[in-house]
Short mmCIF file of C-alpha atoms and ligand atoms in Angstrom, two decimals:
data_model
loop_
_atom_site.label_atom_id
_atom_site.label_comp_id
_atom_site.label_asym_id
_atom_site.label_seq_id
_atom_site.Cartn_x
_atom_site.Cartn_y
_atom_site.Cartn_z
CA UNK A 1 -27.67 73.37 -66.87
CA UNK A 2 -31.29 72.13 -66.11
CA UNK A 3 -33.48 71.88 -68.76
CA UNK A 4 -37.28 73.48 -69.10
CA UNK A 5 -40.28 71.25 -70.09
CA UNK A 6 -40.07 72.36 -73.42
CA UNK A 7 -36.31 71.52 -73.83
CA UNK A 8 -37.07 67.34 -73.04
CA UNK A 9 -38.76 67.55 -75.89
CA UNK A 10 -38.51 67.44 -79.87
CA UNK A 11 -41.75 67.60 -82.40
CA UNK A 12 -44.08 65.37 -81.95
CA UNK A 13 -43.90 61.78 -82.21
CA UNK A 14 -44.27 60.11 -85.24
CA UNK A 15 -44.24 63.43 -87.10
CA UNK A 16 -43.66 64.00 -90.53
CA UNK A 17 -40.03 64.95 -91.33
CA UNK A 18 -40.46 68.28 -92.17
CA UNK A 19 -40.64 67.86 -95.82
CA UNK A 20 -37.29 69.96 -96.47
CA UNK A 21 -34.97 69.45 -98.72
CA UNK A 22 -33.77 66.22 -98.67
CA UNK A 23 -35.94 64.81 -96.90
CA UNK A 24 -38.47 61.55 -98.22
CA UNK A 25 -41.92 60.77 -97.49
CA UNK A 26 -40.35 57.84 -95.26
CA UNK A 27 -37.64 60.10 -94.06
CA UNK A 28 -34.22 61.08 -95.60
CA UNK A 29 -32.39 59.33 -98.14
CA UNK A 30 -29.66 57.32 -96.13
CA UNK A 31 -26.84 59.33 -97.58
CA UNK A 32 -27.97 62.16 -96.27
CA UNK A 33 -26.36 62.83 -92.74
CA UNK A 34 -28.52 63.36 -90.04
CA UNK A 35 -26.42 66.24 -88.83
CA UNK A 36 -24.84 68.43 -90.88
CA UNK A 37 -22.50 71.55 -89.34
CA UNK A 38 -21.35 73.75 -91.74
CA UNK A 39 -19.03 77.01 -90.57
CA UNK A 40 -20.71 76.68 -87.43
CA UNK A 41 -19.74 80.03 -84.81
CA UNK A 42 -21.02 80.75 -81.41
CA UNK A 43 -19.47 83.80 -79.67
CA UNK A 44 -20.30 84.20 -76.08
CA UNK A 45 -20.40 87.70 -74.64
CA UNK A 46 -19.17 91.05 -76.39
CA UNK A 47 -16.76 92.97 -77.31
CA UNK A 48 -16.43 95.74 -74.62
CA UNK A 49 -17.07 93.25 -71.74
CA UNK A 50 -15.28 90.43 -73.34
CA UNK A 51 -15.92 87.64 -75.80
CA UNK A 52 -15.77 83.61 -76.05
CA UNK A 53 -15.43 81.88 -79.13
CA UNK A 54 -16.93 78.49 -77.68
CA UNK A 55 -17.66 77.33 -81.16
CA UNK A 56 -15.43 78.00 -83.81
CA UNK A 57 -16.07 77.78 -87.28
CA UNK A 58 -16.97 73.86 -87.34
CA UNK A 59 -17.91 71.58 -90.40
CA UNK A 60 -18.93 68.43 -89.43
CA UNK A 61 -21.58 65.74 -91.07
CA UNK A 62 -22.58 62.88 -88.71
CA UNK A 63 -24.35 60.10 -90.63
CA UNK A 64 -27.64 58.35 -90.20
CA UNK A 65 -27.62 55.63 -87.38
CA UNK A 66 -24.08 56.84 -86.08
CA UNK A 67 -22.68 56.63 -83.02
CA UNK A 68 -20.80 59.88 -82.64
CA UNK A 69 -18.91 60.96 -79.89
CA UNK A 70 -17.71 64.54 -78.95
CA UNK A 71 -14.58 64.58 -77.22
CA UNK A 72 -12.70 67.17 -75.83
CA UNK A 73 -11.15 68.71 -72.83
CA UNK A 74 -13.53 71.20 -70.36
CA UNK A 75 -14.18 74.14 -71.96
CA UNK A 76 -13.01 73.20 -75.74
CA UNK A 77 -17.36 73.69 -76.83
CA UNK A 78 -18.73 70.71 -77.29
CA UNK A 79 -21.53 70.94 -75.19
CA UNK A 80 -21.75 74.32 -77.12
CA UNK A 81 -21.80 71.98 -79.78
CA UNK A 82 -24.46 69.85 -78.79
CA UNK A 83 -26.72 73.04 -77.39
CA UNK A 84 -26.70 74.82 -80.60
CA UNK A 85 -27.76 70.95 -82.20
CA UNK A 86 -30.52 71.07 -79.38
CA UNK A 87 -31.83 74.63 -80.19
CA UNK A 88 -31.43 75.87 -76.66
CA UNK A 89 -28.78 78.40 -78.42
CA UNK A 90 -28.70 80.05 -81.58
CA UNK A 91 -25.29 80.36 -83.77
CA UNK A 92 -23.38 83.34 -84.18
CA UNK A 93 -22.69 82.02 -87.52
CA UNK A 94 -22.86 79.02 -89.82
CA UNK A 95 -25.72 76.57 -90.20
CA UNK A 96 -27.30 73.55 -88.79
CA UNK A 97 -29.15 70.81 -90.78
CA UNK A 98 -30.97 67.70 -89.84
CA UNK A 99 -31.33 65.48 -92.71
CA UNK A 100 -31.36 67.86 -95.13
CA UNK A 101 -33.42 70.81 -93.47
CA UNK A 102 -32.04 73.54 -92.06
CA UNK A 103 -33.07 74.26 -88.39
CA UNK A 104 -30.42 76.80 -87.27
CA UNK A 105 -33.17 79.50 -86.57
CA UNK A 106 -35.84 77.31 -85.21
CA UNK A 107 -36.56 76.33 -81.49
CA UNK A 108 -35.55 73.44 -79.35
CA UNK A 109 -39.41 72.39 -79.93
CA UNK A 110 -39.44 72.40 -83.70
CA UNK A 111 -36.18 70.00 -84.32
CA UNK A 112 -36.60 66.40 -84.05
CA UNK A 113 -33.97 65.93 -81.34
CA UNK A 114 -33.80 65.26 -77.51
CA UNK A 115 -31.80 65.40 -74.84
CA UNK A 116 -30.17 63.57 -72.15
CA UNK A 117 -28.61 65.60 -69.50
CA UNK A 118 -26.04 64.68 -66.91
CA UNK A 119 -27.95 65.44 -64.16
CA UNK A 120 -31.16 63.39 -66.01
CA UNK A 121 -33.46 66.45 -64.90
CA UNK A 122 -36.27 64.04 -63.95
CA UNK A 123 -39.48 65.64 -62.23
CA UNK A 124 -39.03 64.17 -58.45
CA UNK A 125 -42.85 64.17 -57.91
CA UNK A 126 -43.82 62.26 -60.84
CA UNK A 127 -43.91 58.27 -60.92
CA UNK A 128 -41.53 56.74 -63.66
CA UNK A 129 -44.24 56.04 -65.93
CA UNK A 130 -44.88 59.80 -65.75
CA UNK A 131 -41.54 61.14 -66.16
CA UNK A 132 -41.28 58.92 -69.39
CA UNK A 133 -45.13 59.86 -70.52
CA UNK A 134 -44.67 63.75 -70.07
CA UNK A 135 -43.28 64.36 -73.40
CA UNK A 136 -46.06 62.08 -74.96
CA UNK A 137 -48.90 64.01 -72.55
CA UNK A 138 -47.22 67.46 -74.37
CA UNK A 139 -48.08 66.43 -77.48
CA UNK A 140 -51.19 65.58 -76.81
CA UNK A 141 -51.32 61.92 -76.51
CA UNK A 142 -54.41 60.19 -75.24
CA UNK A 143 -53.29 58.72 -71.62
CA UNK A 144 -54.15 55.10 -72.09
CA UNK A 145 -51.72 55.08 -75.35
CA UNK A 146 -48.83 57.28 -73.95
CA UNK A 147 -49.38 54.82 -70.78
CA UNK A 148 -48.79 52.24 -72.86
CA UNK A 149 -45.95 53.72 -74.82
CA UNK A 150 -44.19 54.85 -71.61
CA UNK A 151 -44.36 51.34 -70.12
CA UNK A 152 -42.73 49.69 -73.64
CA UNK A 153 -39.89 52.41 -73.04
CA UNK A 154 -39.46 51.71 -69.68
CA UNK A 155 -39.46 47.80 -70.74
CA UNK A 156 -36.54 48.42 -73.23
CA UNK A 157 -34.09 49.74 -70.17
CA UNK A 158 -35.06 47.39 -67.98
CA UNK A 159 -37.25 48.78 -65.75
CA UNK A 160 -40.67 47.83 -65.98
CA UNK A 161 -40.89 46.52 -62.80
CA UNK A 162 -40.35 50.15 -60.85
CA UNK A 163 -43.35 51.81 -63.06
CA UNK A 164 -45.29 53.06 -60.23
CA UNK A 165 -41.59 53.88 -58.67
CA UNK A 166 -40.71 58.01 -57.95
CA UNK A 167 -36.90 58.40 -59.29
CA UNK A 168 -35.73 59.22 -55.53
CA UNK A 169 -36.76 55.30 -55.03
CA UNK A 170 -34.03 54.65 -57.55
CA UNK A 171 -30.21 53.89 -57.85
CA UNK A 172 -28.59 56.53 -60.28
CA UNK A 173 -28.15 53.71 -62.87
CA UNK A 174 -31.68 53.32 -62.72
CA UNK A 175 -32.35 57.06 -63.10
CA UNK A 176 -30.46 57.22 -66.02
CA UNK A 177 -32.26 54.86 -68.26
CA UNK A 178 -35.61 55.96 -67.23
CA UNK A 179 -33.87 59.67 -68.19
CA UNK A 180 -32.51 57.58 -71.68
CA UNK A 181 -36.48 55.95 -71.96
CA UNK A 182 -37.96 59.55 -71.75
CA UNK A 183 -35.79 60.59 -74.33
CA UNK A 184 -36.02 57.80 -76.62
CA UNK A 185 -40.11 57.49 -76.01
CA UNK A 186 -41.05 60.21 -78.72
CA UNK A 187 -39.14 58.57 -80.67
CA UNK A 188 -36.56 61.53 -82.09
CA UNK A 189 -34.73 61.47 -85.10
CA UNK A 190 -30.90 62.44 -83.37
CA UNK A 191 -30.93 61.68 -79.54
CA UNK A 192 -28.22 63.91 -77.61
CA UNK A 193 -26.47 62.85 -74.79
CA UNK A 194 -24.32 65.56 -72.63
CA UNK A 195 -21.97 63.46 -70.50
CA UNK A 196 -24.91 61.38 -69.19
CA UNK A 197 -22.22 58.72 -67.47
CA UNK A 198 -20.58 61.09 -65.58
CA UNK A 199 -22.22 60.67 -62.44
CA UNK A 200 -21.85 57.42 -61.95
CA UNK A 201 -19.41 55.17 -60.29
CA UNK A 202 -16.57 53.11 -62.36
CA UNK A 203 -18.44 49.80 -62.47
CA UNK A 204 -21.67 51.08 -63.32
CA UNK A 205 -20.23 53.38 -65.58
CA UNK A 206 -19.01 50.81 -67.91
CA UNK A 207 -22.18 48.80 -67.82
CA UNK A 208 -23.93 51.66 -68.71
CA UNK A 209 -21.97 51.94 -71.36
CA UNK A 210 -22.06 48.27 -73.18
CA UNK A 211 -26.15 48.99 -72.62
CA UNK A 212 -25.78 52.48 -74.35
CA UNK A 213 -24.22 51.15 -77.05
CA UNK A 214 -26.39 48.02 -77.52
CA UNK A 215 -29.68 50.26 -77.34
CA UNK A 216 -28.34 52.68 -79.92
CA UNK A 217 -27.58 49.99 -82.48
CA UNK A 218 -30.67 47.98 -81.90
CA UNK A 219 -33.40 50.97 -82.07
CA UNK A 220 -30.46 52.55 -84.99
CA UNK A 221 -31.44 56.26 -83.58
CA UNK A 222 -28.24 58.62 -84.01
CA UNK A 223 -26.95 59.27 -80.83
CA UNK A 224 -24.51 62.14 -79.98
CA UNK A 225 -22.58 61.93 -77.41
CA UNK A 226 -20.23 64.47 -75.41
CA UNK A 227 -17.79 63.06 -72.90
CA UNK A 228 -14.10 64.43 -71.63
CA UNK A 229 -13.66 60.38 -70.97
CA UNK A 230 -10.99 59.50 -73.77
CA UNK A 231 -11.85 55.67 -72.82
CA UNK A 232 -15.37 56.31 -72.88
CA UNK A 233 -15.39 58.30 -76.32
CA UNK A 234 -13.03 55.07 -77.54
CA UNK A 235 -15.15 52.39 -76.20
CA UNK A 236 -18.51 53.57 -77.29
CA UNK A 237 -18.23 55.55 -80.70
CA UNK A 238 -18.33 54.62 -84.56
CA UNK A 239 -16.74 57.97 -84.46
CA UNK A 240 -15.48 60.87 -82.50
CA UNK A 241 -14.57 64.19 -83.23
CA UNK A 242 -11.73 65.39 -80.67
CA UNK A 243 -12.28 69.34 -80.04
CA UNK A 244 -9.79 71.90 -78.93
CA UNK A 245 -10.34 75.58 -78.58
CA UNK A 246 -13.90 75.23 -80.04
CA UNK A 247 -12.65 73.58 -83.46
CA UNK A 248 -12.77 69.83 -84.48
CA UNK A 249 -8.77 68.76 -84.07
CA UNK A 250 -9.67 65.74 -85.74
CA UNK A 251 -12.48 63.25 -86.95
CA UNK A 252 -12.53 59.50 -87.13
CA UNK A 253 -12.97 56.24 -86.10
CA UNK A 254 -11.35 54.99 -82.35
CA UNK A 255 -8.98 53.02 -84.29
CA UNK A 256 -7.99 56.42 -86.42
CA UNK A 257 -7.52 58.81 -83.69
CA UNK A 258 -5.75 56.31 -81.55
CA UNK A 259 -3.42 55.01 -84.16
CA UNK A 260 -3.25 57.97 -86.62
CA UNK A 261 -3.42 60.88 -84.29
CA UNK A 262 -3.20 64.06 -87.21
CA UNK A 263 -1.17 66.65 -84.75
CA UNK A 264 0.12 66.79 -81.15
CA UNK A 265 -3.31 67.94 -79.58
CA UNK A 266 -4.66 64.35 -80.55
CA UNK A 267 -2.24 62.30 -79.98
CA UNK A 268 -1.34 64.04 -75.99
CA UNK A 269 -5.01 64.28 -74.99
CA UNK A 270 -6.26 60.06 -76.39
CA UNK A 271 -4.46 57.62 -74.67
CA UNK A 272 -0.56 57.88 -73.46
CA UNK A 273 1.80 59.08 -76.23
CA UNK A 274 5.59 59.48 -76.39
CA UNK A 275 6.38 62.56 -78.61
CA UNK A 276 9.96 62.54 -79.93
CA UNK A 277 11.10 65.93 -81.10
CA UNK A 278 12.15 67.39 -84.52
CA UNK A 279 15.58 67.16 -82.83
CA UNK A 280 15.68 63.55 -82.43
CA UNK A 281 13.86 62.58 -85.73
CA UNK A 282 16.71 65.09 -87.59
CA UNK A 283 19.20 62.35 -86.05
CA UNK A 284 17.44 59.22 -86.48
CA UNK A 285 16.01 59.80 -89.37
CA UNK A 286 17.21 62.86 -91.41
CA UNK A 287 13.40 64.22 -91.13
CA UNK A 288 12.65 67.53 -88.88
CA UNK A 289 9.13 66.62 -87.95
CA UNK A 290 8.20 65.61 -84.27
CA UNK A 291 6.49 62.16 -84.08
CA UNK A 292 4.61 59.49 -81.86
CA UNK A 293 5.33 56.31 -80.24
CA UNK A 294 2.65 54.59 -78.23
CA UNK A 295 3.86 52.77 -74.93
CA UNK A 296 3.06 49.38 -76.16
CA UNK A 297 5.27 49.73 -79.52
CA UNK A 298 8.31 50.51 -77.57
CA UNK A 299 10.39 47.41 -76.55
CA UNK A 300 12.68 47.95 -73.08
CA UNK A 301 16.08 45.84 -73.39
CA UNK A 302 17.08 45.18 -70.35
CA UNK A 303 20.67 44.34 -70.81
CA UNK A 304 20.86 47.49 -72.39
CA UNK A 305 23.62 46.41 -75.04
CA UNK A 306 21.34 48.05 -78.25
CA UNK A 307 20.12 44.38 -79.23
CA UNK A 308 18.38 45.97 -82.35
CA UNK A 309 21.67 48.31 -83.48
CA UNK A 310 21.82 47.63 -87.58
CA UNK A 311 18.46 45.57 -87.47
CA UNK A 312 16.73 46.73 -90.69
CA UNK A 313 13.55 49.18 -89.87
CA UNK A 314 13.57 49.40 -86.09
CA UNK A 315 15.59 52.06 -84.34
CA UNK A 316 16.85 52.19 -80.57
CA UNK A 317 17.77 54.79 -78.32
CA UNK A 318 20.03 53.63 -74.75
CA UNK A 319 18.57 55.35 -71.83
CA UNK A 320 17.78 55.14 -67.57
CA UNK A 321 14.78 53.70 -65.79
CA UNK A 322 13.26 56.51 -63.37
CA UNK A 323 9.90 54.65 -62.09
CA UNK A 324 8.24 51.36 -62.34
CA UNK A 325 4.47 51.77 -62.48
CA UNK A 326 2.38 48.43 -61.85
CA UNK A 327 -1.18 48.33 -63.57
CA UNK A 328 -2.56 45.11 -63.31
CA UNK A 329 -1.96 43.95 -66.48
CA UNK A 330 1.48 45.46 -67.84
CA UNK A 331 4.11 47.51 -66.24
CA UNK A 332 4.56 50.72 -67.32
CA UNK A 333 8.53 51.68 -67.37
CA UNK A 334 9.39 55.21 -67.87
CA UNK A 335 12.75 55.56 -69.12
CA UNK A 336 14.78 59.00 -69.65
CA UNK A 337 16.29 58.49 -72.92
CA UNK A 338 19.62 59.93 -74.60
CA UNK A 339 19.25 62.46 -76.69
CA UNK A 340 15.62 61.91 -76.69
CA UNK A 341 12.39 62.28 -74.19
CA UNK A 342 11.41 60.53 -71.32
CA UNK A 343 8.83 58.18 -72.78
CA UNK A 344 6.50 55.42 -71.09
CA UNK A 345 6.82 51.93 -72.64
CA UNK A 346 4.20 49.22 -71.48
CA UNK A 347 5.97 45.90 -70.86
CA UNK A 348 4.72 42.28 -69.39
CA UNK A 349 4.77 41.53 -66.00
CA UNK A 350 7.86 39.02 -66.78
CA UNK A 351 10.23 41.98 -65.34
CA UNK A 352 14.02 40.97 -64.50
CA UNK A 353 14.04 39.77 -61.05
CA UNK A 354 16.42 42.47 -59.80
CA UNK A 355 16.42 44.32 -56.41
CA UNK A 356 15.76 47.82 -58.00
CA UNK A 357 15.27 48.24 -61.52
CA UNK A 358 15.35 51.88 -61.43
CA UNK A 359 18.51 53.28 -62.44
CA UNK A 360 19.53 50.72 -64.57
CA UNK A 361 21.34 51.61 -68.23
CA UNK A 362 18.97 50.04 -70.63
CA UNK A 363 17.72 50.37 -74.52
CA UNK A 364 14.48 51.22 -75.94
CA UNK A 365 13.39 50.04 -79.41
CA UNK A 366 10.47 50.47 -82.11
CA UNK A 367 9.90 49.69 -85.64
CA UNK A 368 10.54 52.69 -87.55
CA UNK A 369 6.67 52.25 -89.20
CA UNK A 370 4.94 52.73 -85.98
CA UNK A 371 6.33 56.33 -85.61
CA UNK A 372 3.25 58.29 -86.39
CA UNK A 373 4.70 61.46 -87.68
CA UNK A 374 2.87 64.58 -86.95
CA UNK A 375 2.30 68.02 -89.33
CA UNK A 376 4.96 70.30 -89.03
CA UNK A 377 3.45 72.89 -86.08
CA UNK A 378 3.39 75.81 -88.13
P1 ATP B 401 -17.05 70.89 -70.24
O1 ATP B 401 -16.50 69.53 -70.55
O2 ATP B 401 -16.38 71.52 -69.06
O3 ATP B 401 -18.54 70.92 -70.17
P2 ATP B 401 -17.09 71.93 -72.97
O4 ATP B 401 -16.05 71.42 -73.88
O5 ATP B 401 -18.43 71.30 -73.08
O6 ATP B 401 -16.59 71.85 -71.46
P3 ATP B 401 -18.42 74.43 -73.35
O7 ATP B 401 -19.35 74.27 -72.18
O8 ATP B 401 -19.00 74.28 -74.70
O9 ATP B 401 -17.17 73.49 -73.21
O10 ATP B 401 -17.75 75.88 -73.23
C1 ATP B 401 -16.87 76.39 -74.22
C2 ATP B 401 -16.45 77.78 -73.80
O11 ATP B 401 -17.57 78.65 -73.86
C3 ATP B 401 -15.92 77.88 -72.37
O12 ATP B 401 -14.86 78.79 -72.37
C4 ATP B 401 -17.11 78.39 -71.60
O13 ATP B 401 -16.68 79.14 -70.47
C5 ATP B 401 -17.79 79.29 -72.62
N1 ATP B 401 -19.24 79.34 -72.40
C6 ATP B 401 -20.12 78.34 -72.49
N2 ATP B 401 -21.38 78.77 -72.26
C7 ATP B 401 -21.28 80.09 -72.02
C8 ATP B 401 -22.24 81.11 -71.72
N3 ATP B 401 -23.54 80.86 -71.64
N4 ATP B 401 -21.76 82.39 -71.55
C9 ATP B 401 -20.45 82.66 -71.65
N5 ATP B 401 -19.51 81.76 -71.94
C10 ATP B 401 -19.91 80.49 -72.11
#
């Protein structure tokens, strides 16, 4: 998706509000959220030729200064999502506020947002200190002060060293914070960000990142942020919202969706989860709901003799090693359990200095309160 000129930029800078409701002289009241979803639908297509429900029916408020993330597997509508926040698509349905005023009819031009794209959609003629001036020169700026301006934005990321630089002259790190400095030069109210990591190598990718993050809470702009990186999303966010099927599965902090996944969608798609059946939990615990066990709460016995049997709150299942897995840090051991699933369990290096371990008859363990049990699936 490449952007047009109009679409890298929001009203102009330093720009009143809007004077909706809600709103202050200085800008909202703090409890109002900068983005507020409410119902919101986007159909794709039509009936007779086919239709896609990209967005569906989604309430969502994002507050003031936040750090939201938008997580989701391809195709599950966040970017949808994030368009329809942008104004480069209208909703089928529902409404979309920004602090307080509602913008769900008006143009990409007329909301206080921008936009970071994944591709950065920088003009490859322009110097850098043009790229980040153009939305400035748009609003009419007079050139020595939007020179000026650009060159403080360009200072914030880093970079203004390489003003007189054309983006082909630069690595794709580079690129992306003069695309982030274009954004954040007209200063909007809600900066977007669709995936703007994911064309970047590991390394980088993390340093970008820990600067991301450090930017956003020092200039306290909201940022959105879409990403199908579960670590990213984890790393970066105040809060995410995990999408599947164009609704919001769940909302929360990292340490919420991680730890309290609210159904099996979450808890399968963040991080590695063992799901126990209705089956199992009927037997261990009289209670026919499935539930969760991260790797690292399981504990492998290696002697296998059920160390924990009739040790008050922890349960154990025997089972048989199928694969040892080394990752740096921590093994992971996947064991085939009786009478239950296979399940990962993350264990210290400290492994029993046998010739094969897989195979062997061992028992797996876990206190009963870290089962994480999940709504019934109806
Ligand atoms: P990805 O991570 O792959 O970008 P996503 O979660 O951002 O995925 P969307 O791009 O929002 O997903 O797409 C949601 C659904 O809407 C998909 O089924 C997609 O094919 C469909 N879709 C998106 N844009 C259009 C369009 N312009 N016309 C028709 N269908 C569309």
């Amino acid at each position: 998706m490449s952007p047009s000129a109009s679409s890298l930029t929001g009203s102009p800078a330093g720009s009143p509000a809007g004077g909706g409701a809600g709103g202050t002289a200085g800008g909202a009241a703090a409890d109002v959220p900068a983005i507020r979803l409410r119902n919101l639908t986007k159909t794709f297509g039509a009936k007779n030729i086919g239709e896609t429900k990209a967005v569906d029916g989604v309430d969502l408020d994002i507050r003031q200064g936040e750090f939201f993330s938008m997580l989701g597997p391809s195709g599950s509508g966040k970017t949808t999502v994030l368009r329809l926040i942008a104004g480069f698509e209208l909703p089928t349905s529902g409404t979309i506020e920004l602090e307080g005023q509602d913008v769900s009819g008006k143009a990409p031009f007329q909301r206080d947002v921008n936009t970071v794209f994944q591709d950065y959609a920088l003009f490859p003629h322009m110097s850098l200190v043009d790229n980040v001036a153009y939305g400035l020169r748009v609003r009419g700026m007079k050139k020595a002060e939007r020179r000026e301006r650009a060159v403080e934005a360009l200072d914030r990321v880093q970079l203004r060293k390489f003003v007189a630089r054309r983006p082909s002259q630069l690595s794709g790190g580079q690129r992306q914070r003069v695309a982030l400095a274009r954004a954040l030069v007209v200063e909007p109210k809600v900066l977007l960000l669709d995936e703007p990591l994911g064309a970047l190598d590991l390394k980088l990718r993390q340093r970008m990142q820990i600067e991301l993050k450090e930017l956003q809470r020092s200039l306290g702009i909201t940022f959105i942020f879409v990403t199908h990186d579960q670590e990213e999303a984890l790393t970066m966010s105040d809060r995410i919202g995990v999408f599947n099927n164009g609704k919001l599965a769940q909302i929360g902090t990292a340490h919420e969706i991680y730890q309290r996944p609210t159904g099996a969608f979450v808890a399968n798609f963040v991080g590695t989860s063992n799901l126990f059946g209705a089956d199992v939990a009927t037997t261990l615990y009289n209670r026919s709901s499935q539930f969760v066990l991260r790797p690292e709460r399981l504990t492998v016995h290696w002697d296998g003799a059920g160390t924990t049997a009739g040790l008050e709150g922890v349960s154990s299942l025997h089972g048989t090693v199928t694969s040892l897995v080394y990752v740096g840090h921590a093994t992971q051991v996947r064991v085939a359990l009786e009478g239950g699933p296979a399940v990962v369990v993350l264990v210290d290096n400290d492994l029993p200095a046998e010739q094969s371990l897989v195979g062997k008859n061992v028992s797996v363990s876990w206190a009963d309160n870290d089962a994480v049990w999940l709504p019934d699936a109806a």
